[in-house]
Coordinates of C-alpha atoms (C1' of nucleotides) in Angstrom, one line a residue:
Chain A
M1 CA 111.0 114.8 142.1
A2 CA 110.4 111.3 143.1
I3 CA 110.4 109.8 139.7
A4 CA 113.7 111.4 138.7
E5 CA 115.3 110.1 141.9
L6 CA 114.1 106.7 141.2
L7 CA 115.3 106.6 137.7
K8 CA 118.6 108.0 138.6
E9 CA 119.2 104.9 140.7
T10 CA 118.2 102.7 137.8
V11 CA 120.6 104.3 135.4
A12 CA 123.5 104.2 137.9
S13 CA 123.1 100.6 138.9
E14 CA 122.8 99.3 135.4
K15 CA 125.8 101.1 134.0
T16 CA 128.6 98.7 133.0
Q17 CA 131.4 100.8 131.7
S18 CA 132.6 104.4 132.0
L19 CA 130.6 106.7 129.7
P20 CA 132.2 108.7 126.9
Q21 CA 133.1 112.2 128.1
H22 CA 132.0 114.6 125.5
G23 CA 130.6 117.4 127.6
R24 CA 128.1 117.2 130.3
C25 CA 124.4 117.3 129.4
H26 CA 122.9 120.3 131.1
A27 CA 119.3 119.5 130.2
C28 CA 119.6 116.2 132.0
A29 CA 120.7 116.8 135.6
F30 CA 122.3 113.6 136.6
K31 CA 124.2 111.9 133.7
P32 CA 125.5 112.7 130.3
R33 CA 124.4 110.5 127.4
C34 CA 120.7 110.8 128.0
L35 CA 120.1 112.9 124.9
P36 CA 119.8 111.4 121.5
A37 CA 122.9 109.3 120.8
A38 CA 123.2 110.8 117.3
L39 CA 123.7 114.2 118.7
D40 CA 127.2 115.3 119.8
G41 CA 129.6 118.2 119.9
E42 CA 128.2 121.5 119.1
A43 CA 124.9 120.1 117.9
L44 CA 124.4 118.7 121.3
T45 CA 125.1 122.0 122.9
A46 CA 122.7 123.7 120.6
F47 CA 120.1 121.1 121.4
E48 CA 120.6 121.5 125.1
E49 CA 120.1 125.2 125.0
I50 CA 116.8 124.7 123.2
V51 CA 115.4 122.1 125.5
T52 CA 116.9 123.2 128.8
R53 CA 114.4 122.6 131.6
Q54 CA 111.6 121.7 129.3
A55 CA 111.2 118.5 131.2
R56 CA 108.1 116.4 131.3
L57 CA 107.6 113.5 133.6
L58 CA 105.1 110.6 133.2
K59 CA 104.2 107.7 135.4
A60 CA 103.6 104.2 134.0
G61 CA 100.5 104.1 131.8
Q62 CA 100.2 107.9 131.5
V63 CA 99.5 109.3 128.0
L64 CA 102.1 111.6 126.5
V65 CA 100.1 112.6 123.4
R66 CA 96.9 111.3 121.9
Q67 CA 96.2 110.5 118.3
G68 CA 94.5 113.4 116.6
E69 CA 95.9 116.1 118.9
R70 CA 97.6 119.1 117.4
M71 CA 101.4 118.5 117.3
C72 CA 103.5 121.5 118.5
D73 CA 106.5 119.6 120.0
V74 CA 108.6 116.6 119.6
Y75 CA 109.9 114.8 122.6
A76 CA 113.3 113.3 123.4
V77 CA 113.3 110.4 125.8
R78 CA 115.7 110.8 128.7
V79 CA 114.9 107.9 130.9
G80 CA 112.2 105.3 130.8
S81 CA 110.3 103.9 127.8
L82 CA 107.1 104.4 125.8
K83 CA 105.0 102.8 123.1
A84 CA 103.4 104.5 120.1
V85 CA 100.0 103.0 119.2
D86 CA 98.0 103.4 116.1
N87 CA 94.2 103.3 116.8
S88 CA 93.1 104.3 113.3
T89 CA 91.9 100.8 112.4
A90 CA 89.3 98.6 114.2
G91 CA 90.3 96.5 117.1
E92 CA 92.5 97.4 120.0
G93 CA 95.2 99.2 118.1
R94 CA 98.6 98.3 116.8
V95 CA 101.9 99.1 118.5
M96 CA 104.0 100.9 115.9
S97 CA 107.2 101.6 117.8
F98 CA 108.8 101.6 121.2
H99 CA 110.9 104.5 122.4
F100 CA 113.9 104.2 124.7
P101 CA 116.3 106.8 126.0
G102 CA 117.9 108.6 123.1
S103 CA 115.1 108.3 120.6
I104 CA 112.9 111.2 119.6
I105 CA 109.1 110.9 119.4
G106 CA 107.2 112.6 116.7
L107 CA 109.6 112.4 113.7
A108 CA 106.9 110.9 111.5
N109 CA 104.4 113.7 112.2
L110 CA 106.4 116.7 111.2
E111 CA 104.5 116.9 107.9
Y112 CA 101.0 116.4 109.2
K113 CA 100.6 118.8 112.0
E114 CA 98.8 116.4 114.3
W115 CA 99.8 113.3 116.1
T116 CA 99.0 110.1 114.2
Q117 CA 99.8 107.8 117.1
T118 CA 99.0 107.8 120.8
V119 CA 102.1 107.6 122.9
V120 CA 101.9 106.0 126.3
A121 CA 104.6 105.6 129.0
L122 CA 105.4 102.0 129.8
E123 CA 107.1 102.9 133.1
D124 CA 108.0 106.1 134.9
T125 CA 109.6 108.2 132.2
A126 CA 111.3 111.6 131.8
L127 CA 111.3 113.5 128.5
C128 CA 112.5 116.7 127.0
R129 CA 109.9 118.8 125.2
I130 CA 111.2 120.3 122.0
P131 CA 109.1 122.9 120.1
V132 CA 109.1 122.1 116.4
T133 CA 109.8 125.8 115.9
A134 CA 113.1 125.1 117.6
L135 CA 114.0 122.6 114.9
S136 CA 115.8 125.1 112.7
A137 CA 119.2 125.6 111.3
A138 CA 121.5 124.4 114.0
V139 CA 119.9 121.0 114.5
Q140 CA 118.2 120.4 111.2
H141 CA 121.1 118.4 109.9
Q142 CA 121.1 116.1 112.9
L143 CA 117.4 115.8 112.6
I144 CA 117.7 114.6 109.0
R145 CA 120.1 111.9 110.1
L146 CA 117.7 110.8 112.8
I147 CA 114.7 110.5 110.6
S148 CA 116.7 108.8 107.9
Q149 CA 117.8 106.3 110.5
S150 CA 114.3 105.7 111.6
L151 CA 113.2 105.1 108.1
Q152 CA 116.0 102.6 107.7
R153 CA 114.9 100.8 110.9
E154 CA 111.3 100.6 109.5
Y155 CA 112.6 98.9 106.4
A156 CA 114.3 96.4 108.5
R157 CA 111.1 95.8 110.3
H158 CA 109.3 95.2 107.0
L159 CA 111.8 92.4 106.2
L160 CA 111.0 90.9 109.5
L161 CA 107.2 91.1 109.3
A162 CA 107.0 89.8 105.8
N163 CA 109.3 86.7 105.8
K164 CA 109.9 85.2 109.1
G165 CA 108.3 82.8 111.5
S166 CA 107.4 83.5 115.1
A167 CA 110.6 82.3 116.7
V168 CA 112.7 84.4 114.4
K169 CA 110.6 87.5 115.1
V170 CA 111.0 87.0 118.8
A171 CA 114.7 86.5 118.5
T172 CA 115.2 89.5 116.3
F173 CA 113.2 91.7 118.7
L174 CA 115.3 90.6 121.7
L175 CA 118.5 91.2 119.8
E176 CA 117.3 94.7 118.9
I177 CA 116.6 95.5 122.5
G178 CA 120.1 94.2 123.4
A179 CA 121.7 96.2 120.7
N180 CA 119.9 99.3 121.8
R181 CA 121.1 98.7 125.4
E182 CA 124.6 98.3 124.1
L183 CA 124.4 101.8 122.6
R184 CA 123.4 103.1 126.0
N185 CA 126.3 101.3 127.7
L186 CA 124.1 98.8 129.4
V187 CA 124.5 95.0 129.5
A188 CA 123.0 93.6 126.3
A189 CA 122.3 90.0 127.4
R190 CA 120.2 90.6 130.5
F191 CA 117.4 93.1 130.9
T192 CA 113.9 93.7 132.0
L193 CA 111.3 94.3 129.3
P194 CA 109.3 97.3 130.4
M195 CA 106.3 96.4 128.3
P196 CA 103.8 93.5 128.6
Q197 CA 104.3 90.6 126.3
F198 CA 101.2 91.2 124.2
D199 CA 102.5 94.7 123.3
V200 CA 105.6 93.1 121.9
A201 CA 103.6 90.5 120.0
N202 CA 101.4 93.2 118.6
Y203 CA 104.4 95.2 117.6
L204 CA 105.7 92.1 115.7
G205 CA 102.4 91.6 113.9
M206 CA 101.3 88.5 115.7
R207 CA 99.1 87.2 118.5
N208 CA 100.1 86.9 122.0
E209 CA 99.9 83.1 121.8
S210 CA 102.1 83.0 118.8
F211 CA 104.7 85.0 120.6
S212 CA 104.5 82.7 123.5
R213 CA 105.1 79.7 121.3
G214 CA 107.9 81.3 119.5
F215 CA 109.6 82.2 122.8
T216 CA 109.3 78.8 124.3
A217 CA 110.8 77.4 121.1
L218 CA 113.9 79.5 121.8
K219 CA 113.8 78.5 125.4
H220 CA 113.8 74.8 124.6
R221 CA 116.8 75.3 122.4
G222 CA 118.6 76.9 125.3
L223 CA 119.0 80.3 123.7
V224 CA 117.1 82.4 126.2
E225 CA 115.9 82.4 129.7
R226 CA 113.2 84.3 131.5
R227 CA 111.6 85.0 134.8
S228 CA 108.6 87.3 134.6
N229 CA 109.8 90.1 132.4
Q230 CA 113.5 89.5 133.2
I231 CA 115.1 88.3 129.9
H232 CA 118.4 86.6 129.7
L233 CA 120.0 86.0 126.3
L234 CA 122.1 82.8 126.7
D235 CA 123.4 82.4 123.2
I236 CA 123.5 85.6 121.2
P237 CA 125.5 84.3 118.3
A238 CA 123.0 81.5 117.8
L239 CA 120.1 84.0 118.0
R240 CA 121.8 86.0 115.3
E241 CA 122.2 83.0 113.2
L242 CA 118.5 82.3 113.3
Q243 CA 117.7 85.6 111.6
T244 CA 119.5 84.7 108.4
S245 CA 119.2 81.1 107.6
P246 CA 116.0 79.2 108.3
Chain B
M1 CA 117.0 111.9 73.6
A2 CA 114.6 109.2 72.6
I3 CA 113.5 108.3 76.0
A4 CA 112.7 111.9 77.0
E5 CA 110.6 112.3 73.8
L6 CA 108.8 109.1 74.5
L7 CA 108.0 110.0 78.0
K8 CA 106.9 113.5 77.1
E9 CA 104.2 111.9 75.0
T10 CA 103.1 109.7 77.9
V11 CA 102.8 112.6 80.3
A12 CA 100.9 114.7 77.8
S13 CA 98.4 112.0 76.9
E14 CA 97.6 111.0 80.4
K15 CA 97.1 114.5 81.7
T16 CA 93.5 115.1 82.8
Q17 CA 93.3 118.6 84.1
S18 CA 95.3 121.8 83.8
L19 CA 98.3 121.9 86.0
P20 CA 98.9 124.4 88.8
Q21 CA 101.0 127.3 87.6
H22 CA 103.6 128.0 90.2
G23 CA 106.5 128.7 88.1
R24 CA 108.0 126.7 85.3
C25 CA 110.4 123.9 86.3
H26 CA 113.7 124.6 84.5
A27 CA 115.4 121.4 85.5
C28 CA 112.7 119.5 83.7
A29 CA 112.4 120.7 80.1
F30 CA 108.9 119.8 79.2
K31 CA 106.4 120.2 82.0
P32 CA 106.2 121.8 85.4
R33 CA 105.2 119.6 88.4
C34 CA 107.8 116.9 87.7
L35 CA 109.8 117.8 90.7
P36 CA 108.8 116.6 94.2
A37 CA 105.3 117.7 94.9
A38 CA 106.3 118.8 98.3
L39 CA 108.6 121.4 97.0
D40 CA 107.2 124.7 95.8
G41 CA 107.9 128.4 95.8
E42 CA 111.4 129.5 96.6
A43 CA 112.4 126.1 97.7
L44 CA 111.6 124.8 94.3
T45 CA 113.7 127.4 92.7
A46 CA 116.6 126.7 95.0
F47 CA 116.2 123.0 94.2
E48 CA 116.2 123.6 90.5
E49 CA 119.4 125.6 90.6
I50 CA 121.1 122.7 92.3
V51 CA 119.9 119.9 90.0
T52 CA 119.8 121.8 86.7
R53 CA 120.9 119.6 83.9
Q54 CA 122.0 116.8 86.2
A55 CA 119.7 114.4 84.5
R56 CA 120.1 110.7 84.3
L57 CA 118.1 108.4 82.0
L58 CA 117.5 104.7 82.4
K59 CA 115.8 102.1 80.3
A60 CA 113.5 99.5 81.7
G61 CA 115.5 97.0 83.8
Q62 CA 118.6 99.2 84.2
V63 CA 120.1 99.6 87.6
L64 CA 120.3 103.0 89.1
V65 CA 122.4 102.1 92.2
R66 CA 123.4 98.9 93.7
Q67 CA 123.2 97.8 97.3
G68 CA 126.6 98.4 99.0
E69 CA 127.8 101.1 96.7
R70 CA 128.9 104.4 98.2
M71 CA 126.1 106.9 98.2
C72 CA 127.0 110.5 97.1
D73 CA 123.7 111.6 95.6
V74 CA 120.0 111.2 96.0
Y75 CA 117.7 111.1 93.0
A76 CA 114.4 112.8 92.3
V77 CA 112.2 110.9 89.9
R78 CA 110.9 113.0 87.0
V79 CA 109.2 110.4 84.8
G80 CA 108.9 106.7 84.9
S81 CA 109.1 104.4 87.9
L82 CA 111.6 102.3 89.9
K83 CA 111.7 99.7 92.6
A84 CA 114.0 99.5 95.5
V85 CA 115.0 95.9 96.4
D86 CA 116.8 94.6 99.5
N87 CA 119.0 91.7 98.9
S88 CA 120.5 91.4 102.3
T89 CA 118.6 88.2 103.2
A90 CA 118.6 84.9 101.5
G91 CA 116.3 84.3 98.6
E92 CA 115.6 86.6 95.6
G93 CA 115.3 89.8 97.5
R94 CA 112.4 91.9 98.9
V95 CA 110.9 94.9 97.2
M96 CA 110.9 97.7 99.8
S97 CA 109.4 100.5 97.9
F98 CA 108.3 101.8 94.5
H99 CA 109.2 105.2 93.3
F100 CA 107.0 107.4 91.0
P101 CA 107.5 110.9 89.7
G102 CA 107.8 113.3 92.6
S103 CA 109.5 110.9 95.1
I104 CA 113.1 111.1 96.1
I105 CA 115.3 108.0 96.2
G106 CA 117.9 107.7 99.0
L107 CA 116.2 109.3 101.9
A108 CA 116.7 106.3 104.1
N109 CA 120.4 106.2 103.4
L110 CA 121.6 109.6 104.4
E111 CA 122.9 108.4 107.7
Y112 CA 124.8 105.3 106.4
K113 CA 126.9 106.5 103.6
E114 CA 126.2 103.6 101.3
W115 CA 123.1 102.3 99.5
T116 CA 121.2 99.7 101.4
Q117 CA 119.0 98.8 98.5
T118 CA 119.4 98.2 94.8
V119 CA 117.2 100.5 92.7
V120 CA 116.1 99.3 89.3
A121 CA 114.0 101.1 86.7
L122 CA 110.7 99.4 85.9
E123 CA 110.3 101.3 82.6
D124 CA 112.1 104.0 80.8
T125 CA 112.8 106.6 83.4
A126 CA 114.3 110.0 83.9
L127 CA 115.8 111.3 87.1
C128 CA 117.6 114.3 88.6
R129 CA 120.8 113.6 90.4
I130 CA 121.2 115.6 93.6
P131 CA 124.5 115.6 95.4
V132 CA 124.0 115.2 99.1
T133 CA 126.3 118.1 99.7
A134 CA 123.6 120.2 98.0
L135 CA 121.1 119.3 100.7
S136 CA 121.9 122.2 102.9
A137 CA 120.1 125.2 104.3
A138 CA 117.7 126.2 101.6
V139 CA 116.2 122.7 101.0
Q140 CA 116.7 121.1 104.4
H141 CA 113.4 122.1 105.7
Q142 CA 111.6 120.6 102.7
L143 CA 113.8 117.5 103.0
I144 CA 112.7 117.0 106.6
R145 CA 109.1 117.1 105.5
L146 CA 109.7 114.6 102.8
I147 CA 111.5 112.1 105.0
S148 CA 108.9 112.5 107.7
Q149 CA 106.2 111.7 105.1
S150 CA 108.1 108.6 104.0
L151 CA 108.3 107.4 107.6
Q152 CA 104.5 107.9 107.9
R153 CA 104.0 105.9 104.8
E154 CA 106.1 103.1 106.2
Y155 CA 104.0 103.0 109.3
A156 CA 100.9 102.7 107.2
R157 CA 102.5 99.8 105.4
H158 CA 103.2 98.1 108.7
L159 CA 99.5 98.2 109.5
L160 CA 98.9 96.6 106.2
L161 CA 101.5 93.8 106.5
A162 CA 100.5 92.9 110.0
N163 CA 96.7 92.7 110.0
K164 CA 95.2 92.1 106.7
G165 CA 94.3 89.3 104.3
S166 CA 95.5 89.1 100.8
A167 CA 92.5 90.7 99.2
V168 CA 92.7 93.7 101.4
K169 CA 96.4 94.1 100.7
V170 CA 95.8 94.1 97.0
A171 CA 93.0 96.6 97.4
T172 CA 95.1 98.9 99.5
F173 CA 97.9 98.8 97.1
L174 CA 95.7 99.6 94.1
L175 CA 94.2 102.5 96.0
E176 CA 97.6 103.8 96.9
I177 CA 98.6 103.8 93.3
G178 CA 95.4 105.6 92.4
A179 CA 96.0 108.2 95.2
N180 CA 99.5 108.8 94.0
R181 CA 98.2 109.4 90.5
E182 CA 95.7 111.8 91.7
L183 CA 98.5 113.9 93.2
R184 CA 100.1 113.9 89.8
N185 CA 96.9 115.0 88.1
L186 CA 96.3 111.7 86.4
V187 CA 93.2 109.6 86.4
A188 CA 93.0 107.5 89.6
A189 CA 90.7 104.7 88.5
R190 CA 92.5 103.5 85.4
F191 CA 96.2 102.9 85.0
T192 CA 98.9 100.6 83.8
L193 CA 101.1 98.9 86.5
P194 CA 104.7 99.4 85.4
M195 CA 105.9 96.5 87.4
P196 CA 105.2 92.7 87.0
Q197 CA 102.7 91.3 89.4
F198 CA 105.2 89.3 91.5
D199 CA 107.0 92.5 92.4
V200 CA 103.8 93.8 93.9
A201 CA 103.2 90.6 95.7
N202 CA 106.7 90.7 97.0
Y203 CA 106.2 94.3 98.1
L204 CA 103.1 93.3 100.0
G205 CA 104.8 90.5 101.8
M206 CA 103.1 87.6 100.1
R207 CA 103.6 85.1 97.2
N208 CA 102.6 85.7 93.7
E209 CA 99.9 83.1 94.0
S210 CA 98.3 84.7 97.0
F211 CA 98.2 88.0 95.2
S212 CA 96.5 86.4 92.3
R213 CA 93.9 84.9 94.5
G214 CA 93.4 88.2 96.3
F215 CA 92.9 90.0 93.1
T216 CA 90.5 87.5 91.6
A217 CA 88.5 87.8 94.8
L218 CA 88.1 91.5 94.2
K219 CA 87.3 90.8 90.5
H220 CA 84.5 88.4 91.4
R221 CA 83.0 91.1 93.6
G222 CA 83.1 93.5 90.7
L223 CA 85.4 95.9 92.3
V224 CA 88.2 95.8 89.8
E225 CA 89.0 94.8 86.2
R226 CA 92.1 94.0 84.4
R227 CA 93.6 93.2 81.0
S228 CA 97.3 92.4 81.2
N229 CA 98.7 95.1 83.4
Q230 CA 95.9 97.6 82.7
I231 CA 94.0 98.1 85.9
H232 CA 90.6 99.5 86.2
L233 CA 89.1 100.4 89.6
L234 CA 85.4 99.9 89.2
D235 CA 84.2 100.7 92.8
I236 CA 86.7 102.8 94.7
P237 CA 84.4 103.5 97.7
A238 CA 83.9 99.7 98.1
L239 CA 87.6 99.1 98.0
R240 CA 88.1 101.8 100.6
E241 CA 85.5 100.1 102.8
L242 CA 87.4 96.8 102.6
Q243 CA 90.5 98.4 104.3
T244 CA 88.7 99.2 107.5
S245 CA 86.2 96.6 108.4
P246 CA 86.8 93.0 107.6
Chain C
dC1 C1' 104.6 79.1 64.9
dG2 C1' 106.8 78.1 69.0
dC3 C1' 109.3 80.0 72.6
dT4 C1' 109.6 82.3 77.0
dC5 C1' 107.8 84.7 80.7
dC6 C1' 104.2 85.5 83.6
dC7 C1' 99.7 84.8 85.6
dT8 C1' 96.1 81.5 87.2
dT9 C1' 94.2 77.5 89.5
dG10 C1' 94.1 73.4 92.3
dA11 C1' 95.6 70.3 96.1
dC12 C1' 98.3 69.6 100.1
dG13 C1' 101.0 70.9 104.1
dA14 C1' 102.8 74.2 107.5
dC15 C1' 102.0 77.8 110.2
dT16 C1' 99.1 81.3 112.6
dT17 C1' 94.9 82.5 114.5
dT18 C1' 91.1 81.6 117.3
dC19 C1' 88.7 79.8 121.2
dA20 C1' 89.0 77.9 125.6
dA21 C1' 90.9 76.5 129.8
dT22 C1' 94.7 76.4 133.0
dG23 C1' 98.6 78.5 135.4
dA24 C1' 101.6 82.1 137.1
dT25 C1' 102.5 86.7 139.1
dC26 C1' 101.5 90.8 141.5
dG27 C1' 99.1 94.1 144.3
dT28 C1' 95.4 94.8 147.5
dG29 C1' 93.0 94.2 151.4
dG30 C1' 91.6 91.4 155.2
Chain D
dC1 C1' 101.2 87.2 156.5
dC2 C1' 98.1 85.1 153.9
dA3 C1' 94.3 85.1 150.6
dC4 C1' 91.9 86.9 147.0
dG5 C1' 91.2 88.9 142.5
dA6 C1' 93.0 90.8 138.4
dT7 C1' 96.1 90.8 134.9
dC8 C1' 98.9 88.4 132.0
dA9 C1' 101.2 84.2 130.1
dT10 C1' 101.0 79.3 128.7
dT11 C1' 99.1 75.3 126.5
dG12 C1' 95.9 72.5 123.7
dA13 C1' 92.8 71.5 119.8
dA14 C1' 90.2 73.1 115.8
dA15 C1' 89.8 76.2 111.9
dG16 C1' 91.5 79.3 108.6
dT17 C1' 95.0 81.4 105.8
dC18 C1' 99.0 81.4 103.3
dG19 C1' 103.0 79.0 101.3
dT20 C1' 104.5 75.4 98.4
dC21 C1' 104.5 72.4 94.5
dA22 C1' 102.7 71.3 90.2
dA23 C1' 100.1 71.8 86.0
dG24 C1' 97.8 74.6 82.7
dG25 C1' 96.8 79.0 80.1
dG26 C1' 97.6 83.3 77.8
dA27 C1' 100.2 87.3 76.0
dG28 C1' 104.2 89.0 73.6
dC29 C1' 108.3 88.4 70.7
dG30 C1' 111.5 86.5 67.6

DNA sequence: CGCTCCCTTGACGACTTTCAATGATCGTGG
DNA sequence: CCACGATCATTGAAAGTCGTCAAGGGAGCG
């Protein structure tokens, strides 16, 4: 498959250190570590047996699931990235979350049996389809940890949305992306944003223009650099400091 | 116990319709339906066996758990109410959630083994202590539904924090309280807020003064009434309409 | 009665949004 | 290979909202 080949290259070229060796991931043909980071050991094995070969591939812009559809599966992201958009209110929708390799899509919808968000691929993306019926016994404990984590993350986002100015929001977002990449053994300080800027602004609860102003503020302080969607974090400690004090 | 007696009265007097009869709740001496609403049938029974007699009583203002403490248990609220406050940033802390009878406290902390929020009783409150070690097999499935629900709620709050003006935030909050009371078979349109106003304002990501202005805006339109902390929703449909359009 | 705590209201300043125009980047087709 | 158009990002100025500071009012409690 062309997409898989392409993405294989991406993963290989961006790798910076040798990956942990806790068993090869059979569900994912080319590299270990493409399943949720929180899963390991026997849980990982159990997980793999469930999802083996249940792959789904999307090109940039394609829709994974649409708000209102019946939900029968959750999806684990292997490579690529997606956004989850809420269209329930007027206007052009609000980006509720981004999903990168390792995250599971649909954790907020297990209770209501239909999708409450529309999920769209931001680039060529590969996923594992996981029937909710498969979420029993063996993996439930892991699942609980994952949802709990997500909930924690959302609380952090509340703090961000409520208090902070635009520059701080931008800085926090970029640091989050970096931290996420570190978990995936990629360089934290230099990366390409897969989504357009206005998606990020939307996610952070502000207008495109405000994001732009916030970003140039950081740029003028020499904390970040950018060409197109190529981001370079020049002074991560200073960015971290921004989050707490002013 | 004095508190329990007092609260028994409260529950009895506010009850509006006969409660569903799916088995008596042994863990809760006076009424059924004081355990999480999402639990029922055999799951409820299993739950009760675990938490039987593990009660904990708090007076208004008392701290249930403190941010940073080791977490060994989660808590189910039986009667009363609490707030969960994050103190990690500067300032006087941000209210992350309120907890009413039926909700479980600690769902976001299962992954990190310590409390990330300080939880304080808003009034005299009774809880069930539930060791996390007890969260196995029998109740895990229910637990997943509960956390998933919470996550969904947090997404809804994002929509609120990001888009809306102060009046809409106030309206949404009041409607949420009403909806929650409906689930507990209480009148939705008339209630007493157990928390001071500035806690609500904080929860909604705005200043006390902004909340006040938002509320009086609703009052002038004849949608709500208030004496002290006694709230009366005069026109619930109109309040709902506010949330969507302007 | 007077204290404290909390809510309300006003005025001003800071920040974000809005509207509008310009500029950059990329893909397409000539 | 260049030019064009489309999409997206930047920048400015005006308007609106919220935060801040300050003063006043009201309810509850000793």
